[in-house]
Amino acid sequence: MAAPAGLQVSGVTVRFGGLTAVDGAGLTAPPSAVTGLVGPDGAGKTTLCDVIAGLRRPAAGTVRLGDADLTG
């Protein structure tokens, strides 16, 4: 039996006008796992979290939670 899918972020790109804030980001977090997102100031951590939370739509890529596509 396959393990249940957790959070999967694949190829997420976010642009603000001519500025690419996140370019092809991806991560996988298994169910019930504690996962951290670290990086320097301006790396796009908050923007990526906004995409995962559904507060911002990516220009490209997908966010999936289990079998559900959260990017619509």
Coordinates of C-alpha atoms in Angstrom, one line a residue, residues 13-24 42-44 59:
T13 CA 7.0 30.6 -10.1
V14 CA 5.7 34.0 -8.9
R15 CA 6.3 37.3 -10.7
F16 CA 5.6 40.9 -9.6
G17 CA 5.7 42.8 -12.9
G18 CA 9.2 42.2 -14.3
L19 CA 10.6 40.8 -11.0
T20 CA 10.6 37.1 -10.5
A21 CA 10.2 36.6 -6.8
V22 CA 10.1 32.8 -6.8
D23 CA 11.5 30.7 -9.8
G24 CA 10.6 27.1 -10.1
G42 CA 14.3 38.4 0.0
A43 CA 14.6 34.7 -1.0
G44 CA 10.8 34.3 -1.5
A59 CA 2.4 32.2 -12.6

